């Protein structure tokens, strides 16, 4: 006959075992992502680029070694730079599947699985998870010999950035005596995407002359710019204006005095530059000179929009089946 005391001890022992099992399960969940690649269970593709260049595939989760005639998931985490701007028209696509096929895709339409998934928008600092399910071939399709496929993927999206350049003009007397402040350069998202905006000017410009502003667009990302970069340059035309337009650019004057110059430039792997001659409006120049005002500050804004493409890949190996004879 079992005493109540022994039953209590057994209950305590069972409780300890239960707690131990829970602890083991928690530890496995925590450390599995770090050891699973070595076990051939699950891998994360490469070291992702820093989320400082707009939208990136920040991680790829996949099975690094699969058996023939099976299905497995590939998960993509898409992230947008928290210091950037909202991205639109994001397409994530799988490529170079080799012997593998897509069994199901995110938001799969009635027509069946698709190689691409459309993400309409992604706000700055946001992330989204998209999962494709792939199917491996039968061992007969690859003759049961070791086979590894570099499965590819690419992402393209629309992005925007902007920057503001301070401009300073000074009288001859103030320029000669250096009686003027140092103008500041302030930017808003100019390095938040893969195409950075760089502006500079030798300031101040003397009343009656133009300030030569250098505008540079640089592809600092790891992908390519799809098509030209659309540019808008705006300023207060009652204060300053561009004395010579850029080739192919058009201008539009608003009722509040703002003028906008619109056009596009091609950006390759290097830096694309343009020179903007900016001068005081004739009315502002006359008023400053007549009033013997030592210096005058104004601003111009540059905004760009473009489409960008980045790609990557990960390796998946097919296991070989063993055959035995009796």
PDB file of N, CA, C and O in Angstrom, residues 66-110:
ATOM      1  N   UNK A  66      17.196  19.076 -48.520  1.00  0.00           N
ATOM      2  CA  UNK A  66      15.849  18.504 -48.574  1.00  0.00           C
ATOM      3  C   UNK A  66      15.876  17.144 -49.269  1.00  0.00           C
ATOM      4  O   UNK A  66      16.762  16.847 -50.084  1.00  0.00           O
ATOM      5  N   UNK A  67      14.888  16.348 -48.951  1.00  0.00           N
ATOM      6  CA  UNK A  67      14.723  15.041 -49.590  1.00  0.00           C
ATOM      7  C   UNK A  67      13.977  15.218 -50.901  1.00  0.00           C
ATOM      8  O   UNK A  67      13.265  16.209 -51.105  1.00  0.00           O
ATOM      9  N   UNK A  68      14.113  14.253 -51.816  1.00  0.00           N
ATOM     10  CA  UNK A  68      13.358  14.343 -53.068  1.00  0.00           C
ATOM     11  C   UNK A  68      11.856  14.205 -52.831  1.00  0.00           C
ATOM     12  O   UNK A  68      11.413  13.599 -51.864  1.00  0.00           O
ATOM     13  N   UNK A  69      11.117  14.834 -53.728  1.00  0.00           N
ATOM     14  CA  UNK A  69       9.650  14.727 -53.728  1.00  0.00           C
ATOM     15  C   UNK A  69       9.039  15.203 -52.404  1.00  0.00           C
ATOM     16  O   UNK A  69       8.144  14.569 -51.853  1.00  0.00           O
ATOM     17  N   UNK A  70       9.549  16.338 -51.888  1.00  0.00           N
ATOM     18  CA  UNK A  70       9.015  16.917 -50.656  1.00  0.00           C
ATOM     19  C   UNK A  70       8.748  18.408 -50.881  1.00  0.00           C
ATOM     20  O   UNK A  70       9.163  18.990 -51.885  1.00  0.00           O
ATOM     21  N   UNK A  71       8.061  19.014 -49.914  1.00  0.00           N
ATOM     22  CA  UNK A  71       7.796  20.438 -49.949  1.00  0.00           C
ATOM     23  C   UNK A  71       8.430  21.110 -48.739  1.00  0.00           C
ATOM     24  O   UNK A  71       8.519  20.500 -47.663  1.00  0.00           O
ATOM     25  N   UNK A  72       8.878  22.363 -48.911  1.00  0.00           N
ATOM     26  CA  UNK A  72       9.499  23.105 -47.815  1.00  0.00           C
ATOM     27  C   UNK A  72       9.254  24.595 -48.019  1.00  0.00           C
ATOM     28  O   UNK A  72       9.023  25.065 -49.145  1.00  0.00           O
ATOM     29  N   UNK A  73       9.297  25.341 -46.901  1.00  0.00           N
ATOM     30  CA  UNK A  73       8.999  26.774 -46.935  1.00  0.00           C
ATOM     31  C   UNK A  73      10.270  27.602 -47.057  1.00  0.00           C
ATOM     32  O   UNK A  73      11.322  27.254 -46.510  1.00  0.00           O
ATOM     33  N   UNK A  74      10.138  28.718 -47.777  1.00  0.00           N
ATOM     34  CA  UNK A  74      11.178  29.743 -47.854  1.00  0.00           C
ATOM     35  C   UNK A  74      10.542  31.060 -47.411  1.00  0.00           C
ATOM     36  O   UNK A  74       9.579  31.520 -48.033  1.00  0.00           O
ATOM     37  N   UNK A  75      11.038  31.625 -46.314  1.00  0.00           N
ATOM     38  CA  UNK A  75      10.443  32.845 -45.758  1.00  0.00           C
ATOM     39  C   UNK A  75      11.370  34.037 -45.976  1.00  0.00           C
ATOM     40  O   UNK A  75      12.569  33.955 -45.714  1.00  0.00           O
ATOM     41  N   UNK A  76      10.803  35.139 -46.449  1.00  0.00           N
ATOM     42  CA  UNK A  76      11.546  36.370 -46.692  1.00  0.00           C
ATOM     43  C   UNK A  76      11.043  37.457 -45.741  1.00  0.00           C
ATOM     44  O   UNK A  76       9.832  37.681 -45.645  1.00  0.00           O
ATOM     45  N   UNK A  77      11.955  38.125 -45.051  1.00  0.00           N
ATOM     46  CA  UNK A  77      11.601  39.293 -44.252  1.00  0.00           C
ATOM     47  C   UNK A  77      12.039  40.536 -45.021  1.00  0.00           C
ATOM     48  O   UNK A  77      13.230  40.717 -45.313  1.00  0.00           O
ATOM     49  N   UNK A  78      11.081  41.388 -45.359  1.00  0.00           N
ATOM     50  CA  UNK A  78      11.337  42.619 -46.108  1.00  0.00           C
ATOM     51  C   UNK A  78      11.300  43.772 -45.124  1.00  0.00           C
ATOM     52  O   UNK A  78      10.314  43.936 -44.384  1.00  0.00           O
ATOM     53  N   UNK A  79      12.345  44.598 -45.091  1.00  0.00           N
ATOM     54  CA  UNK A  79      12.433  45.695 -44.124  1.00  0.00           C
ATOM     55  C   UNK A  79      12.736  47.010 -44.825  1.00  0.00           C
ATOM     56  O   UNK A  79      13.437  47.045 -45.838  1.00  0.00           O
ATOM     57  N   UNK A  80      12.217  48.087 -44.254  1.00  0.00           N
ATOM     58  CA  UNK A  80      12.448  49.430 -44.785  1.00  0.00           C
ATOM     59  C   UNK A  80      13.178  50.265 -43.733  1.00  0.00           C
ATOM     60  O   UNK A  80      12.851  50.203 -42.549  1.00  0.00           O
ATOM     61  N   UNK A  81      14.154  51.033 -44.172  1.00  0.00           N
ATOM     62  CA  UNK A  81      14.957  51.865 -43.288  1.00  0.00           C
ATOM     63  C   UNK A  81      14.079  52.767 -42.427  1.00  0.00           C
ATOM     64  O   UNK A  81      13.236  53.495 -42.943  1.00  0.00           O
ATOM     65  N   UNK A  82      14.306  52.736 -41.113  1.00  0.00           N
ATOM     66  CA  UNK A  82      13.494  53.545 -40.202  1.00  0.00           C
ATOM     67  C   UNK A  82      13.740  55.038 -40.398  1.00  0.00           C
ATOM     68  O   UNK A  82      12.897  55.873 -40.081  1.00  0.00           O
ATOM     69  N   UNK A  83      14.908  55.398 -40.932  1.00  0.00           N
ATOM     70  CA  UNK A  83      15.212  56.813 -41.186  1.00  0.00           C
ATOM     71  C   UNK A  83      14.836  57.237 -42.597  1.00  0.00           C
ATOM     72  O   UNK A  83      15.159  58.351 -43.022  1.00  0.00           O
ATOM     73  N   UNK A  84      14.200  56.346 -43.337  1.00  0.00           N
ATOM     74  CA  UNK A  84      13.855  56.652 -44.720  1.00  0.00           C
ATOM     75  C   UNK A  84      12.429  57.149 -44.879  1.00  0.00           C
ATOM     76  O   UNK A  84      11.871  57.794 -43.997  1.00  0.00           O
ATOM     77  N   UNK A  85      11.865  56.804 -46.008  1.00  0.00           N
ATOM     78  CA  UNK A  85      10.489  57.175 -46.314  1.00  0.00           C
ATOM     79  C   UNK A  85       9.717  55.930 -46.717  1.00  0.00           C
ATOM     80  O   UNK A  85      10.292  54.859 -46.895  1.00  0.00           O
ATOM     81  N   UNK A  86       8.416  56.086 -46.858  1.00  0.00           N
ATOM     82  CA  UNK A  86       7.595  54.964 -47.256  1.00  0.00           C
ATOM     83  C   UNK A  86       7.933  54.501 -48.665  1.00  0.00           C
ATOM     84  O   UNK A  86       8.195  55.320 -49.544  1.00  0.00           O
ATOM     85  N   UNK A  87       7.955  53.181 -48.863  1.00  0.00           N
ATOM     86  CA  UNK A  87       8.218  52.613 -50.182  1.00  0.00           C
ATOM     87  C   UNK A  87       6.904  52.122 -50.779  1.00  0.00           C
ATOM     88  O   UNK A  87       5.980  51.738 -50.069  1.00  0.00           O
ATOM     89  N   UNK A  88       6.832  52.126 -52.105  1.00  0.00           N
ATOM     90  CA  UNK A  88       5.616  51.690 -52.794  1.00  0.00           C
ATOM     91  C   UNK A  88       5.979  50.724 -53.923  1.00  0.00           C
ATOM     92  O   UNK A  88       7.139  50.623 -54.326  1.00  0.00           O
ATOM     93  N   UNK A  89       4.963  50.027 -54.410  1.00  0.00           N
ATOM     94  CA  UNK A  89       5.102  49.121 -55.567  1.00  0.00           C
ATOM     95  C   UNK A  89       6.262  48.158 -55.381  1.00  0.00           C
ATOM     96  O   UNK A  89       7.152  48.045 -56.232  1.00  0.00           O
ATOM     97  N   UNK A  90       6.265  47.444 -54.258  1.00  0.00           N
ATOM     98  CA  UNK A  90       7.342  46.499 -53.943  1.00  0.00           C
ATOM     99  C   UNK A  90       6.986  45.132 -54.532  1.00  0.00           C
ATOM    100  O   UNK A  90       5.922  44.583 -54.252  1.00  0.00           O
ATOM    101  N   UNK A  91       7.880  44.593 -55.342  1.00  0.00           N
ATOM    102  CA  UNK A  91       7.709  43.253 -55.912  1.00  0.00           C
ATOM    103  C   UNK A  91       8.832  42.360 -55.423  1.00  0.00           C
ATOM    104  O   UNK A  91      10.015  42.671 -55.609  1.00  0.00           O
ATOM    105  N   UNK A  92       8.481  41.245 -54.793  1.00  0.00           N
ATOM    106  CA  UNK A  92       9.440  40.229 -54.379  1.00  0.00           C
ATOM    107  C   UNK A  92       9.228  39.014 -55.261  1.00  0.00           C
ATOM    108  O   UNK A  92       8.122  38.472 -55.323  1.00  0.00           O
ATOM    109  N   UNK A  93      10.281  38.584 -55.939  1.00  0.00           N
ATOM    110  CA  UNK A  93      10.144  37.492 -56.903  1.00  0.00           C
ATOM    111  C   UNK A  93      11.214  36.432 -56.684  1.00  0.00           C
ATOM    112  O   UNK A  93      12.352  36.753 -56.322  1.00  0.00           O
ATOM    113  N   UNK A  94      10.849  35.185 -56.928  1.00  0.00           N
ATOM    114  CA  UNK A  94      11.796  34.080 -56.904  1.00  0.00           C
ATOM    115  C   UNK A  94      12.291  33.831 -58.323  1.00  0.00           C
ATOM    116  O   UNK A  94      11.574  34.046 -59.307  1.00  0.00           O
ATOM    117  N   UNK A  95      13.552  33.362 -58.412  1.00  0.00           N
ATOM    118  CA  UNK A  95      14.186  33.230 -59.721  1.00  0.00           C
ATOM    119  C   UNK A  95      15.169  32.059 -59.682  1.00  0.00           C
ATOM    120  O   UNK A  95      15.605  31.639 -58.604  1.00  0.00           O
ATOM    121  N   UNK A  96      15.514  31.564 -60.868  1.00  0.00           N
ATOM    122  CA  UNK A  96      16.545  30.530 -60.984  1.00  0.00           C
ATOM    123  C   UNK A  96      16.239  29.320 -60.091  1.00  0.00           C
ATOM    124  O   UNK A  96      17.063  28.882 -59.297  1.00  0.00           O
ATOM    125  N   UNK A  97      15.050  28.767 -60.263  1.00  0.00           N
ATOM    126  CA  UNK A  97      14.599  27.666 -59.407  1.00  0.00           C
ATOM    127  C   UNK A  97      15.217  26.323 -59.788  1.00  0.00           C
ATOM    128  O   UNK A  97      15.221  25.395 -58.966  1.00  0.00           O
ATOM    129  N   UNK A  98      15.722  26.198 -60.996  1.00  0.00           N
ATOM    130  CA  UNK A  98      16.300  24.928 -61.411  1.00  0.00           C
ATOM    131  C   UNK A  98      15.264  23.818 -61.429  1.00  0.00           C
ATOM    132  O   UNK A  98      14.206  23.948 -62.056  1.00  0.00           O
ATOM    133  N   UNK A  99      15.539  22.722 -60.734  1.00  0.00           N
ATOM    134  CA  UNK A  99      14.620  21.581 -60.700  1.00  0.00           C
ATOM    135  C   UNK A  99      13.480  21.769 -59.706  1.00  0.00           C
ATOM    136  O   UNK A  99      12.549  20.964 -59.675  1.00  0.00           O
ATOM    137  N   UNK A 100      13.570  22.829 -58.882  1.00  0.00           N
ATOM    138  CA  UNK A 100      12.514  23.075 -57.896  1.00  0.00           C
ATOM    139  C   UNK A 100      11.338  23.796 -58.549  1.00  0.00           C
ATOM    140  O   UNK A 100      11.489  24.482 -59.566  1.00  0.00           O
ATOM    141  N   UNK A 101      10.168  23.655 -57.958  1.00  0.00           N
ATOM    142  CA  UNK A 101       8.973  24.344 -58.431  1.00  0.00           C
ATOM    143  C   UNK A 101       8.273  25.019 -57.264  1.00  0.00           C
ATOM    144  O   UNK A 101       8.502  24.673 -56.104  1.00  0.00           O
ATOM    145  N   UNK A 102       7.428  25.996 -57.557  1.00  0.00           N
ATOM    146  CA  UNK A 102       6.669  26.709 -56.529  1.00  0.00           C
ATOM    147  C   UNK A 102       5.351  25.974 -56.299  1.00  0.00           C
ATOM    148  O   UNK A 102       4.531  25.855 -57.210  1.00  0.00           O
ATOM    149  N   UNK A 103       5.177  25.483 -55.087  1.00  0.00           N
ATOM    150  CA  UNK A 103       3.942  24.776 -54.742  1.00  0.00           C
ATOM    151  C   UNK A 103       2.847  25.756 -54.334  1.00  0.00           C
ATOM    152  O   UNK A 103       1.675  25.556 -54.643  1.00  0.00           O
ATOM    153  N   UNK A 104       3.228  26.812 -53.612  1.00  0.00           N
ATOM    154  CA  UNK A 104       2.274  27.855 -53.230  1.00  0.00           C
ATOM    155  C   UNK A 104       3.041  29.144 -52.995  1.00  0.00           C
ATOM    156  O   UNK A 104       4.230  29.127 -52.663  1.00  0.00           O
ATOM    157  N   UNK A 105       2.332  30.256 -53.163  1.00  0.00           N
ATOM    158  CA  UNK A 105       2.952  31.571 -53.010  1.00  0.00           C
ATOM    159  C   UNK A 105       2.072  32.459 -52.149  1.00  0.00           C
ATOM    160  O   UNK A 105       0.878  32.193 -51.980  1.00  0.00           O
ATOM    161  N   UNK A 106       2.638  33.548 -51.579  1.00  0.00           N
ATOM    162  CA  UNK A 106       1.827  34.454 -50.749  1.00  0.00           C
ATOM    163  C   UNK A 106       0.687  35.066 -51.562  1.00  0.00           C
ATOM    164  O   UNK A 106       0.855  35.400 -52.741  1.00  0.00           O
ATOM    165  N   UNK A 107      -0.451  35.191 -50.918  1.00  0.00           N
ATOM    166  CA  UNK A 107      -1.629  35.772 -51.573  1.00  0.00           C
ATOM    167  C   UNK A 107      -1.887  35.100 -52.919  1.00  0.00           C
ATOM    168  O   UNK A 107      -2.124  35.764 -53.931  1.00  0.00           O
ATOM    169  N   UNK A 108      -1.837  33.779 -52.915  1.00  0.00           N
ATOM    170  CA  UNK A 108      -1.925  33.028 -54.172  1.00  0.00           C
ATOM    171  C   UNK A 108      -3.262  33.253 -54.859  1.00  0.00           C
ATOM    172  O   UNK A 108      -4.322  33.055 -54.273  1.00  0.00           O
ATOM    173  N   UNK A 109      -3.242  33.659 -56.129  1.00  0.00           N
ATOM    174  CA  UNK A 109      -4.506  33.867 -56.852  1.00  0.00           C
ATOM    175  C   UNK A 109      -5.115  32.533 -57.271  1.00  0.00           C
ATOM    176  O   UNK A 109      -4.494  31.473 -57.150  1.00  0.00           O
ATOM    177  N   UNK A 110      -6.316  32.601 -57.791  1.00  0.00           N
ATOM    178  CA  UNK A 110      -7.015  31.381 -58.197  1.00  0.00           C
ATOM    179  C   UNK A 110      -6.320  30.683 -59.360  1.00  0.00           C
ATOM    180  O   UNK A 110      -6.501  29.488 -59.577  1.00  0.00           O
TER     181      UNK A 110
END
